[in-house]
Amino acid sequence: MTSQSPPPPVAAIILAAGKGTRMKSELHKVLHPVAGRPMLVHLIDTVASLGPGRTVVVTGAGRDQIEAAVAPLGVTTALQAEQLGTGHAVLQAAPALAGFGGDVLILYGDVPLVAAATMQRMIERLHAPDAPAVVVLGFRPADTAAYGRVIADANGRIIKMVEHKDASPDERACTLCNSGLMAARADQLFGLLARVGNDNAAGEFYLVDVVNIANADGGTCAVIETGADEVAGVNSRAELAAVELSWQAARRAQAMAGGASLIAPETVWFAHDTVIGRDVTIEPNVLFGPGVTVADGATVHAFCHIEGATIGAGAHVGPFARLRPGTVLGAKSKVGNFVEVKKAELGAGAKASHLSYIGDAVVGAGANIGAGTITCNYDGFFKYQTVIGEGAFIGSNTALVAPVTIGAGAIVGAGAVITADVAADALALVRPLQREKPGWAKRFRAIMTARKAAKE
């Protein structure tokens, strides 16, 4: 490939046929989430950034779950009906790539953190002047005992690949290990795979054998390296947690590099699509679910749970607040401690500072919602909307029984149960007049004290 020639098209084969029995789950292993999104979808999304001509997911056990997950993404699937090894699995994708003449990436659905830049490096190495038949992605784990070795020269040309159990002491001293991820040209890959045998203890067709076959033909194979975290695989719940931790650490660093302040970074958890602006402050123990955007200058105080929400510039949230899907907070608005908001919009400068539930509502700019206020939005069958006008003041411990509208500038007295609209700039009082009986409490205590003494 010269600098003038266009790059060849890229295809990806993602292996996801394994049963994943160590997960002990009814959910297929590759569909377990990292940062709120299935591992497999993470990988497909990364591949999509390369503009692939085709993406094929090889299924086996639990194929129905995987097919349902990838169908909306326009991804093709191929079935490995029998689990006969990784080489056999890749070969099942051949019909789906019929007529494809570009480069093929071989990836694993349970290795979700491989970066697009690393995939691109594999492709570029495939088109280096020595034109390797296969490019292997290597890494150096802390414990090499579980991995095959990649024995390569100083230029990254592979001399030999050997499993740990078959390696000599000198070969075991090599710390460069095989991740299993590869790149090859489509017109060579399937020919090499067709020659892979299963004369081994497991009786399986191993993908790694294509390297040894290509070398035996007098060709060249090469290895490039990446970090161990990037090729961490998930076979158990513990490994899933480790991958989640790795993803979160990288995302926290990205947020801080982008201008956000995380007071205790290790206690903040992001979703795959969280968007954080500049000069945002995030205090300890905050969890972001999917679909959250935080604009510049906002502050999220400690112990908040936020999902499906848009937080405006300079807004304050929490501590101990919950924002549910459909929440939109305007600039410099405030949702305070022990306030829950769902499918509600708070205008600029609006406040709900304490102990309130605001659901299915529109709150105008500058409105103030007193402590203990709730929007009664559900009658057991349907949801209804509450509208609070600009500059309105809702007194503490108020129940707004939807559908209801509070006009701009209106005041609702504390303790009210509002079941009808309130006009703009009006005062609404819904409570009996206060009455006082002098000396009643003293007489009551005396009577009750005497009764109690008589029973003793």
Coordinates of C-alpha atoms in Angstrom, one line a residue:
M1 CA 0.0 0.0 0.0
T2 CA 1.6 3.2 -1.1
S3 CA 1.0 6.6 0.3
Q4 CA -1.0 7.5 -2.8
S5 CA -3.2 4.4 -2.9
P6 CA -6.4 4.3 -1.0
P7 CA -6.4 2.0 2.0
P8 CA -8.0 -1.4 1.5
P9 CA -11.4 -2.0 3.0
V10 CA -11.6 -3.5 6.5
A11 CA -13.8 -6.2 7.8
A12 CA -14.0 -7.5 11.4
I13 CA -14.8 -11.0 12.7
I14 CA -15.8 -11.0 16.3
L15 CA -15.8 -14.4 18.0
A16 CA -18.7 -14.8 20.5
A17 CA -19.5 -18.5 20.3
G18 CA -18.3 -19.6 23.7
K19 CA -20.7 -20.6 26.5
G20 CA -19.1 -18.5 29.2
T21 CA -19.9 -21.0 31.9
R22 CA -17.7 -19.3 34.5
M23 CA -20.0 -16.3 34.5
K24 CA -22.8 -18.6 35.9
S25 CA -25.5 -16.5 34.2
E26 CA -28.5 -16.8 31.9
L27 CA -27.2 -13.8 30.1
H28 CA -24.6 -14.5 27.4
K29 CA -21.1 -13.6 28.6
V30 CA -20.4 -11.0 25.9
L31 CA -23.7 -9.2 26.7
H32 CA -22.7 -8.4 30.3
P33 CA -22.3 -4.6 30.6
V34 CA -19.3 -2.5 31.1
A35 CA -20.2 1.1 31.9
G36 CA -23.8 0.4 31.1
R37 CA -23.3 -1.1 27.7
P38 CA -22.8 -4.8 26.6
M39 CA -19.2 -5.7 26.1
L40 CA -19.9 -6.9 22.5
V41 CA -21.6 -3.6 21.7
H42 CA -18.6 -1.7 23.0
L43 CA -16.4 -3.6 20.6
I44 CA -18.8 -3.2 17.6
D45 CA -18.9 0.5 18.3
T46 CA -15.1 0.7 18.3
V47 CA -14.9 -1.2 15.0
A48 CA -17.5 1.1 13.5
S49 CA -15.2 4.0 14.0
L50 CA -12.9 2.4 11.4
G51 CA -15.7 2.4 8.8
P52 CA -15.6 -1.3 8.2
G53 CA -17.0 -2.8 5.0
R54 CA -18.4 -5.8 6.9
T55 CA -18.7 -6.9 10.5
V56 CA -19.4 -10.5 11.4
V57 CA -20.2 -11.9 14.8
V58 CA -19.6 -15.6 15.1
T59 CA -22.3 -17.1 17.4
G60 CA -22.8 -20.4 19.1
A61 CA -24.3 -21.0 22.5
G62 CA -26.9 -18.3 23.3
R63 CA -27.1 -17.3 19.6
D64 CA -30.6 -15.9 20.0
Q65 CA -29.5 -13.3 22.6
I66 CA -26.6 -12.2 20.5
E67 CA -28.5 -12.0 17.3
A68 CA -31.2 -9.8 19.0
A69 CA -28.5 -7.5 20.4
V70 CA -26.7 -6.9 17.2
A71 CA -29.6 -6.9 14.7
P72 CA -30.3 -3.2 15.3
L73 CA -26.6 -2.4 14.6
G74 CA -26.7 -3.9 11.1
V75 CA -24.2 -6.5 12.0
T76 CA -24.1 -9.9 10.3
T77 CA -23.9 -13.1 12.3
A78 CA -22.4 -16.6 11.4
L79 CA -23.1 -19.7 13.4
Q80 CA -20.5 -22.1 14.8
A81 CA -22.8 -25.0 15.4
E82 CA -20.0 -27.1 17.0
Q83 CA -17.3 -25.7 19.3
L84 CA -14.3 -26.9 17.4
G85 CA -11.8 -24.2 18.3
T86 CA -10.9 -20.6 17.4
G87 CA -9.7 -21.4 14.0
H88 CA -12.9 -23.3 13.1
A89 CA -14.9 -20.3 14.5
V90 CA -13.2 -17.8 12.2
L91 CA -13.7 -20.1 9.3
Q92 CA -17.5 -20.0 9.8
A93 CA -17.4 -16.3 8.8
A94 CA -16.0 -17.1 5.4
P95 CA -19.4 -17.2 3.6
A96 CA -20.4 -13.8 5.1
L97 CA -17.1 -12.4 3.7
A98 CA -17.4 -14.0 0.3
G99 CA -16.1 -11.6 -2.4
F100 CA -14.4 -9.3 0.2
G101 CA -10.9 -8.4 -0.8
G102 CA -9.7 -6.3 2.0
D103 CA -8.1 -6.7 5.5
V104 CA -9.7 -8.7 8.3
L105 CA -9.5 -8.0 12.0
I106 CA -10.1 -11.0 14.2
L107 CA -11.4 -9.9 17.6
Y108 CA -13.1 -11.4 20.7
G109 CA -16.4 -10.3 22.1
D110 CA -15.2 -10.8 25.6
V111 CA -12.1 -8.5 25.0
P112 CA -14.0 -5.2 24.8
L113 CA -11.4 -2.5 25.5
V114 CA -9.3 -2.7 22.4
A115 CA -8.9 0.8 21.0
A116 CA -9.5 1.8 17.5
A117 CA -6.0 3.2 17.3
T118 CA -4.6 -0.3 18.2
M119 CA -6.8 -1.9 15.5
Q120 CA -5.5 0.7 13.0
R121 CA -1.9 -0.1 14.0
M122 CA -2.5 -3.8 13.3
I123 CA -3.8 -2.9 9.8
E124 CA -0.9 -0.6 9.1
R125 CA 1.6 -3.3 10.2
L126 CA -0.1 -5.6 7.8
H127 CA 0.9 -3.2 5.0
A128 CA 4.5 -2.6 6.1
P129 CA 7.2 -3.2 3.4
D130 CA 7.8 -6.8 4.7
A131 CA 4.1 -7.5 4.0
P132 CA 3.4 -10.0 6.8
A133 CA 0.7 -12.6 6.1
V134 CA -0.6 -12.3 9.7
V135 CA -0.2 -9.6 12.4
V136 CA -0.6 -10.7 16.0
L137 CA -1.4 -8.4 18.9
G138 CA 0.9 -9.2 21.7
F139 CA 1.1 -8.0 25.3
R140 CA 3.1 -8.5 28.5
P141 CA 0.9 -9.7 31.4
A142 CA 2.0 -9.7 35.0
D143 CA 1.5 -13.5 35.1
T144 CA 2.5 -15.2 31.8
A145 CA 1.6 -18.8 32.8
A146 CA -1.8 -18.8 31.2
Y147 CA -0.7 -17.5 27.8
G148 CA 1.1 -18.7 24.7
R149 CA 4.4 -17.0 23.9
V150 CA 5.3 -15.0 20.8
I151 CA 8.9 -15.5 20.0
A152 CA 10.0 -12.6 17.7
D153 CA 13.1 -10.9 16.5
A154 CA 14.0 -7.2 17.2
N155 CA 11.9 -6.1 14.2
G156 CA 8.8 -7.8 15.5
R157 CA 8.9 -10.7 13.0
I158 CA 7.5 -13.8 14.6
I159 CA 9.9 -16.8 14.7
K160 CA 7.7 -19.1 16.6
M161 CA 4.5 -19.2 18.7
V162 CA 4.2 -21.7 21.4
E163 CA 1.8 -22.5 24.2
H164 CA 3.1 -22.2 27.8
K165 CA 2.9 -25.9 28.5
D166 CA 4.9 -26.7 25.4
A167 CA 7.5 -24.0 25.8
S168 CA 11.1 -24.6 26.8
P169 CA 12.6 -22.8 29.8
D170 CA 14.2 -20.2 27.5
E171 CA 10.9 -19.7 25.7
R172 CA 9.0 -19.3 29.0
A173 CA 11.4 -16.6 29.9
C174 CA 10.0 -14.5 27.0
T175 CA 7.3 -12.3 28.5
L176 CA 5.6 -11.3 25.1
C177 CA 2.3 -13.2 25.0
N178 CA -0.4 -13.8 22.5
S179 CA -3.7 -11.9 23.0
G180 CA -5.4 -13.9 20.3
L181 CA -6.3 -10.8 18.3
M182 CA -5.0 -10.8 14.7
A183 CA -5.1 -9.1 11.4
A184 CA -4.7 -10.7 7.9
R185 CA -5.7 -10.2 4.3
A186 CA -8.9 -11.9 3.4
D187 CA -7.5 -13.5 0.3
Q188 CA -4.8 -15.3 2.5
L189 CA -6.6 -15.8 5.8
F190 CA -9.2 -18.4 4.8
G191 CA -6.7 -20.4 2.7
L192 CA -4.4 -20.6 5.8
L193 CA -7.4 -21.6 8.0
A194 CA -8.3 -24.4 5.6
R195 CA -5.0 -26.0 6.3
V196 CA -5.2 -25.9 10.1
G197 CA -5.5 -29.3 11.6
N198 CA -6.7 -30.6 14.9
D199 CA -4.0 -33.1 15.8
N200 CA -3.7 -31.9 19.4
A201 CA -4.8 -33.0 22.8
A202 CA -8.0 -31.0 22.6
G203 CA -8.8 -32.1 19.1
E204 CA -9.5 -28.4 18.2
F205 CA -8.6 -26.2 15.2
Y206 CA -6.5 -23.4 16.7
L207 CA -6.4 -20.0 15.1
V208 CA -2.8 -19.5 16.2
D209 CA -1.7 -22.2 13.8
V210 CA -2.1 -19.9 10.8
V211 CA 1.1 -18.2 11.9
N212 CA 3.1 -21.3 12.0
I213 CA 1.7 -22.4 8.6
A214 CA 2.5 -19.0 7.0
N215 CA 6.0 -19.2 8.4
A216 CA 6.5 -22.7 7.1
D217 CA 5.5 -21.4 3.7
G218 CA 8.4 -19.0 3.8
G219 CA 6.2 -16.0 4.6
T220 CA 6.5 -13.4 7.3
C221 CA 4.3 -12.9 10.3
A222 CA 4.7 -10.0 12.7
V223 CA 3.7 -8.9 16.2
I224 CA 2.9 -5.5 17.6
E225 CA 2.4 -4.8 21.3
T226 CA -0.2 -3.1 23.5
G227 CA -0.8 -2.8 27.2
A228 CA -2.3 -5.7 29.2
D229 CA -5.3 -3.7 30.3
E230 CA -6.4 -3.2 26.7
V231 CA -6.6 -6.9 25.9
A232 CA -8.0 -8.0 29.2
G233 CA -10.6 -10.7 28.7
V234 CA -13.7 -11.5 30.7
N235 CA -14.5 -15.1 31.7
S236 CA -15.9 -14.5 35.2
R237 CA -17.6 -11.9 37.3
A238 CA -14.3 -11.0 39.0
E239 CA -12.7 -10.3 35.6
L240 CA -15.8 -8.3 34.5
A241 CA -15.3 -6.1 37.6
A242 CA -11.6 -5.7 36.8
V243 CA -12.4 -4.6 33.2
E244 CA -15.1 -2.2 34.5
L245 CA -12.5 -0.7 36.9
S246 CA -10.0 -0.3 34.1
W247 CA -12.6 1.4 31.9
Q248 CA -13.6 3.7 34.7
A249 CA -10.0 4.7 35.5
A250 CA -9.4 5.7 31.9
R251 CA -12.7 7.6 31.7
R252 CA -12.0 9.5 35.0
A253 CA -8.6 10.5 33.6
Q254 CA -10.3 11.7 30.4
A255 CA -12.8 13.8 32.3
M256 CA -10.1 15.5 34.4
A257 CA -7.9 16.1 31.3
G258 CA -11.0 17.8 29.7
G259 CA -11.3 20.3 32.5
A260 CA -13.6 18.6 35.1
S261 CA -12.7 18.4 38.8
L262 CA -13.3 15.0 40.5
I263 CA -12.7 15.4 44.2
A264 CA -12.3 11.7 44.8
P265 CA -12.0 10.2 41.3
E266 CA -12.1 6.6 42.4
T267 CA -15.6 7.0 43.8
V268 CA -17.1 8.5 40.6
W269 CA -18.7 6.0 38.1
F270 CA -19.5 7.0 34.5
A271 CA -21.6 5.4 31.9
H272 CA -20.3 4.8 28.4
D273 CA -22.0 7.9 27.0
T274 CA -21.6 10.4 29.9
V275 CA -20.7 13.9 28.6
I276 CA -18.9 16.2 31.1
G277 CA -18.2 19.8 30.3
R278 CA -15.4 22.1 31.5
D279 CA -15.2 23.5 35.0
V280 CA -17.6 20.9 36.3
T281 CA -17.1 19.8 39.9
I282 CA -18.1 16.2 40.8
E283 CA -17.9 15.4 44.5
P284 CA -17.4 11.9 46.0
N285 CA -19.7 8.9 45.4
V286 CA -21.6 10.0 42.3
L287 CA -23.0 7.4 39.8
F288 CA -23.9 8.4 36.3
G289 CA -26.2 6.0 34.4
P290 CA -26.6 6.1 30.6
G291 CA -27.7 9.3 28.8
V292 CA -26.3 12.1 31.0
T293 CA -24.9 15.4 29.9
V294 CA -23.4 17.9 32.3
A295 CA -22.8 21.4 31.0
D296 CA -19.9 23.7 31.8
G297 CA -19.6 25.0 35.4
A298 CA -22.2 22.7 36.9
T299 CA -21.6 21.1 40.3
V300 CA -22.7 17.6 41.3
H301 CA -22.5 17.2 45.0
A302 CA -21.8 13.9 46.9
F303 CA -23.9 10.8 46.8
C304 CA -26.0 11.5 43.7
H305 CA -27.5 9.0 41.2
I306 CA -28.1 10.5 37.8
E307 CA -29.3 8.8 34.6
G308 CA -31.0 10.1 31.4
A309 CA -30.6 13.7 32.5
T310 CA -29.3 17.0 31.1
I311 CA -27.8 19.3 33.6
G312 CA -27.4 22.9 32.5
A313 CA -24.5 25.3 32.9
G314 CA -23.8 26.4 36.4
A315 CA -26.5 24.1 37.9
H316 CA -26.2 22.5 41.3
V317 CA -27.3 18.9 42.0
G318 CA -27.4 17.3 45.4
P319 CA -26.0 16.1 47.7
F320 CA -28.1 12.9 47.9
A321 CA -30.2 13.8 44.8
R322 CA -31.6 11.4 42.2
L323 CA -32.2 12.5 38.6
R324 CA -34.1 10.0 36.5
P325 CA -34.6 9.8 32.8
G326 CA -36.2 12.8 31.1
T327 CA -34.8 15.4 33.6
V328 CA -33.6 18.7 32.1
L329 CA -32.1 21.2 34.5
G330 CA -31.7 24.8 33.2
A331 CA -28.8 27.1 33.7
K332 CA -28.1 27.8 37.4
S333 CA -31.0 25.8 38.6
K334 CA -30.8 23.8 41.8
V335 CA -31.9 20.3 42.8
G336 CA -30.9 19.9 46.4
N337 CA -30.6 17.1 49.0
F338 CA -33.0 14.2 49.0
V339 CA -34.8 15.5 45.9
E340 CA -35.9 13.1 43.1
V341 CA -36.7 14.4 39.6
K342 CA -38.2 12.4 36.8
K343 CA -39.2 13.5 33.3
A344 CA -39.3 17.1 34.4
E345 CA -37.8 20.3 33.2
L346 CA -36.6 23.0 35.6
G347 CA -36.1 26.4 34.0
A348 CA -33.1 28.7 34.5
G349 CA -32.6 29.5 38.2
A350 CA -35.5 27.3 39.4
K351 CA -34.9 25.6 42.7
A352 CA -36.1 22.5 44.5
S353 CA -33.8 22.5 47.4
H354 CA -35.0 19.9 49.9
L355 CA -36.9 16.6 50.3
S356 CA -39.1 16.8 47.2
Y357 CA -40.4 14.7 44.3
I358 CA -40.8 16.4 41.0
G359 CA -42.2 14.1 38.3
D360 CA -43.8 14.8 34.9
A361 CA -43.5 18.5 35.4
V362 CA -42.4 21.8 33.8
V363 CA -41.1 24.3 36.2
G364 CA -40.6 27.8 35.0
A365 CA -37.5 30.0 35.4
G366 CA -36.9 31.3 38.9
A367 CA -39.6 29.2 40.5
N368 CA -39.0 28.0 44.0
I369 CA -40.3 24.7 45.3
G370 CA -40.4 24.3 49.0
A371 CA -39.3 21.4 51.1
G372 CA -41.5 18.4 51.1
T373 CA -43.4 19.3 47.9
I374 CA -44.5 16.5 45.6
T375 CA -46.2 16.4 42.3
C376 CA -48.8 13.7 42.5
N377 CA -48.4 12.5 38.9
Y378 CA -49.9 9.0 38.9
D379 CA -53.4 7.8 39.6
G380 CA -52.6 4.1 39.5
F381 CA -53.2 3.9 35.7
F382 CA -51.9 7.1 34.0
K383 CA -49.3 9.8 34.4
Y384 CA -50.3 13.5 34.4
Q385 CA -48.3 16.7 34.1
T386 CA -47.8 19.6 36.5
V387 CA -46.9 23.0 35.2
I388 CA -45.4 25.6 37.5
G389 CA -45.0 29.1 36.0
E390 CA -42.0 31.4 36.1
G391 CA -41.3 32.9 39.5
A392 CA -43.9 30.9 41.3
F393 CA -43.4 30.0 44.9
I394 CA -44.6 26.6 46.2
G395 CA -44.7 26.5 50.0
S396 CA -43.3 23.6 52.0
N397 CA -45.2 20.3 52.3
T398 CA -47.4 20.9 49.3
A399 CA -49.1 18.2 47.2
L400 CA -49.7 19.3 43.6
V401 CA -52.3 16.8 42.2
A402 CA -51.8 16.6 38.5
P403 CA -53.0 17.6 36.0
V404 CA -52.6 21.1 37.4
T405 CA -51.1 24.4 36.5
I406 CA -49.7 27.0 38.8
G407 CA -49.5 30.4 37.1
A408 CA -46.5 32.6 36.8
G409 CA -45.7 34.5 40.0
A410 CA -48.3 32.6 42.1
I411 CA -47.8 31.7 45.7
V412 CA -49.0 28.4 47.2
G413 CA -49.2 28.4 50.9
A414 CA -47.4 25.7 52.9
G415 CA -49.3 22.5 53.5
A416 CA -51.7 22.9 50.6
V417 CA -53.2 20.1 48.5
I418 CA -53.7 21.7 45.1
T419 CA -56.3 20.0 42.9
A420 CA -57.2 23.0 40.6
D421 CA -55.3 25.5 38.6
V422 CA -53.9 28.6 40.4
A423 CA -54.0 31.9 38.5
A424 CA -50.9 33.9 37.8
D425 CA -49.8 36.1 40.8
A426 CA -52.6 34.6 43.0
L427 CA -52.2 33.2 46.5
A428 CA -53.6 29.7 47.0
L429 CA -54.4 28.5 50.6
V430 CA -55.8 25.1 51.1
R431 CA -56.0 24.4 54.8
P432 CA -58.5 25.1 57.6
L433 CA -58.2 28.2 59.7
Q434 CA -56.0 27.9 62.7
R435 CA -58.0 27.7 66.0
E436 CA -56.6 27.9 69.5
K437 CA -58.2 26.6 72.8
P438 CA -56.4 28.2 75.8
G439 CA -55.3 25.7 78.5
W440 CA -56.6 22.7 76.6
A441 CA -53.2 20.9 76.4
K442 CA -52.5 21.3 80.1
R443 CA -55.9 19.9 81.0
F444 CA -55.4 17.0 78.6
R445 CA -52.1 16.1 80.1
A446 CA -53.5 16.1 83.6
I447 CA -56.4 13.8 82.6
M448 CA -54.2 11.3 80.8
T449 CA -51.7 11.3 83.6
A450 CA -54.4 10.4 86.1
R451 CA -55.7 7.6 83.9
K452 CA -52.3 6.1 83.5
A453 CA -51.7 6.2 87.3
A454 CA -55.0 4.5 87.9
K455 CA -54.0 1.6 85.7
E456 CA -50.8 1.1 87.5

